[in-house]
Amino acid sequence: MLNFRHVKYFVATANLGQVSRAARELSISQSAITSAIKELEAEVGGRLFVRTAQGMELTDTGRRFLAASHRIMASVEEALHPADTGAEIAGSLSIGASYTVLGYFLPQHLERLERRYPNLRIHIHELTREMIEDNLITGRLDMAVVLTSNISNPELTTETLIGSQRRLWVPAGHRLLELDSVGLQDVAEHPYIMLTVDEAAHWTTRYWSASPFRPNVRLRTSSIEAVRSTVANGQGVTILSDMVYRPWSLEGKRIETIIMRERVPAMDVGLAWRQGVELTPAMRLFRTHFSEVYQTPQSRMPR
């Protein structure tokens, strides 16, 4: 039978990408995690992961179950810490967020925080990465929820919560779906739709530059919905993260995903704040909420 331990082990493995890393973070054996995942897959009736050279990759079933698991973790966290315990927490927080984070990650958390801590006022500011860094350093922002993989300022501390896997998006029925393995060489033969928002083009260029192949860019756009529609209509392919993936375009056409043969870096999402700043009770509460939902976040000082 499904229990909370199964969910906790599954979330840690999905977030960290490897059974060995999840085992170290949770201070348990790898076999305990492997057994829990097998039991989960038996309950769900399908595979949650495929094992690759880079680690554990979520299947489509796994992605759907991960979204549900985060809701389960949040619900358990709220049950263990009832809302009335947060009534005494008051004050305000000024939080920065980039376009992608604000649109696809943050809203559900803001709703939970508002319900649990009614006297805490959270002010959200949508800003570019450069503006977020500047505002954190100068104290105009308390914290930020950002793509931590984009942060390199040595004056900031970051804490990564999840790594959202990047996959190839193709329209339903595309011939690449028929191949046993798909790499950048295969993708280079097709028109490529380049997303530019939140430095997506920069990261795309980085992993393509590490290969002898180059994308055949047909369109550059800052609109994720434009990318989604263009791919679904069969006018090109793209590589984007699971966090922004939706299986249907606005026109109701299907988009399929493929795990790439090469290692494509995940899109890391997490928190940032000024190095050395003393966290206020409200800031600690904000940070604790995310660590309880996503388990054992990874802190680092940007290089």
Coordinates of C-alpha atoms in Angstrom, one line a residue, residues 24-134:
R24 CA 23.0 10.0 1.1
E25 CA 20.6 12.9 1.6
L26 CA 18.1 10.8 3.5
S27 CA 20.7 8.8 5.4
I28 CA 19.2 5.4 4.3
S29 CA 20.4 2.6 2.1
Q30 CA 20.1 2.6 -1.7
S31 CA 18.2 -0.7 -1.6
A32 CA 15.5 0.9 0.6
I33 CA 14.9 3.6 -2.0
T34 CA 15.0 1.1 -4.9
S35 CA 12.5 -1.2 -3.1
A36 CA 10.2 1.8 -2.4
I37 CA 10.2 2.9 -6.0
K38 CA 9.4 -0.7 -7.2
E39 CA 6.5 -0.8 -4.8
L40 CA 5.3 2.6 -6.0
E41 CA 5.5 1.5 -9.7
A42 CA 3.5 -1.6 -8.8
E43 CA 0.8 0.6 -7.2
V44 CA 0.8 3.1 -10.0
G45 CA 0.8 0.5 -12.7
G46 CA 3.7 1.9 -14.7
R47 CA 7.4 2.9 -14.7
L48 CA 8.2 6.1 -12.9
F49 CA 11.9 6.2 -14.0
V50 CA 14.2 5.0 -16.7
R51 CA 17.8 4.5 -15.8
T52 CA 20.3 6.3 -18.0
A53 CA 24.0 7.0 -18.0
Q54 CA 23.2 10.3 -16.2
G55 CA 21.0 8.8 -13.6
M56 CA 17.3 8.3 -13.0
E57 CA 15.1 10.0 -15.6
L58 CA 11.4 10.5 -15.0
T59 CA 8.9 8.9 -17.4
D60 CA 5.7 10.7 -18.4
T61 CA 4.0 8.8 -15.6
G62 CA 6.7 9.8 -13.3
R63 CA 6.3 13.5 -14.1
R64 CA 2.6 13.4 -13.4
F65 CA 3.2 11.5 -10.2
L66 CA 5.9 14.0 -9.1
A67 CA 3.5 16.9 -9.4
A68 CA 1.0 14.9 -7.3
S69 CA 3.8 14.0 -4.8
H70 CA 4.7 17.7 -4.2
R71 CA 1.0 18.3 -3.4
I72 CA 1.1 15.4 -1.0
M73 CA 4.2 16.7 0.7
A74 CA 2.7 20.1 1.1
S75 CA -0.5 18.7 2.5
V76 CA 1.4 16.6 5.0
E77 CA 3.5 19.6 6.0
E78 CA 0.3 21.7 6.6
A79 CA -1.2 18.9 8.6
L80 CA 1.8 18.6 10.8
H81 CA 2.0 22.4 11.3
P82 CA -1.6 23.6 11.5
A83 CA -2.5 27.1 10.2
D84 CA -3.2 28.5 13.7
T85 CA 0.5 28.0 14.6
G86 CA 1.3 30.6 11.9
A87 CA -1.2 33.2 13.1
E88 CA 1.5 34.9 15.1
I89 CA 3.9 35.2 12.2
A90 CA 3.4 38.8 10.8
G91 CA 5.3 41.2 8.7
S92 CA 6.2 41.5 5.0
L93 CA 8.5 40.0 2.5
S94 CA 9.7 41.5 -0.8
I95 CA 10.3 38.6 -3.2
G96 CA 11.8 38.8 -6.7
A97 CA 10.9 36.2 -9.3
S98 CA 11.8 35.7 -13.0
Y99 CA 9.2 35.3 -15.7
T100 CA 9.4 31.5 -15.9
V101 CA 9.4 31.0 -12.1
L102 CA 6.4 33.3 -11.6
G103 CA 4.4 31.7 -14.4
Y104 CA 5.1 28.0 -13.8
F105 CA 6.4 27.5 -10.3
L106 CA 5.5 30.1 -7.7
P107 CA 1.7 30.6 -7.6
Q108 CA 0.8 27.4 -5.9
H109 CA 3.3 28.1 -3.1
L110 CA 2.0 31.6 -2.6
E111 CA -1.5 30.3 -2.1
R112 CA -0.4 27.8 0.5
L113 CA 1.7 30.4 2.4
E114 CA -1.1 32.9 2.4
R115 CA -3.5 30.3 3.7
R116 CA -1.2 29.1 6.4
Y117 CA 0.2 32.6 7.5
P118 CA -2.6 35.1 7.0
N119 CA -0.7 37.9 8.7
L120 CA 2.4 37.6 6.4
R121 CA 2.3 39.9 3.4
I122 CA 4.4 38.7 0.5
H123 CA 5.1 41.3 -2.3
I124 CA 6.1 39.7 -5.6
H125 CA 8.2 41.6 -8.2
E126 CA 8.7 40.1 -11.6
L127 CA 12.2 41.1 -12.7
T128 CA 15.1 40.0 -15.0
R129 CA 17.9 38.0 -13.5
E130 CA 20.2 41.0 -13.5
M131 CA 17.7 43.2 -11.8
I132 CA 17.0 40.5 -9.2
E133 CA 20.7 40.2 -8.4
D134 CA 21.1 44.0 -8.1

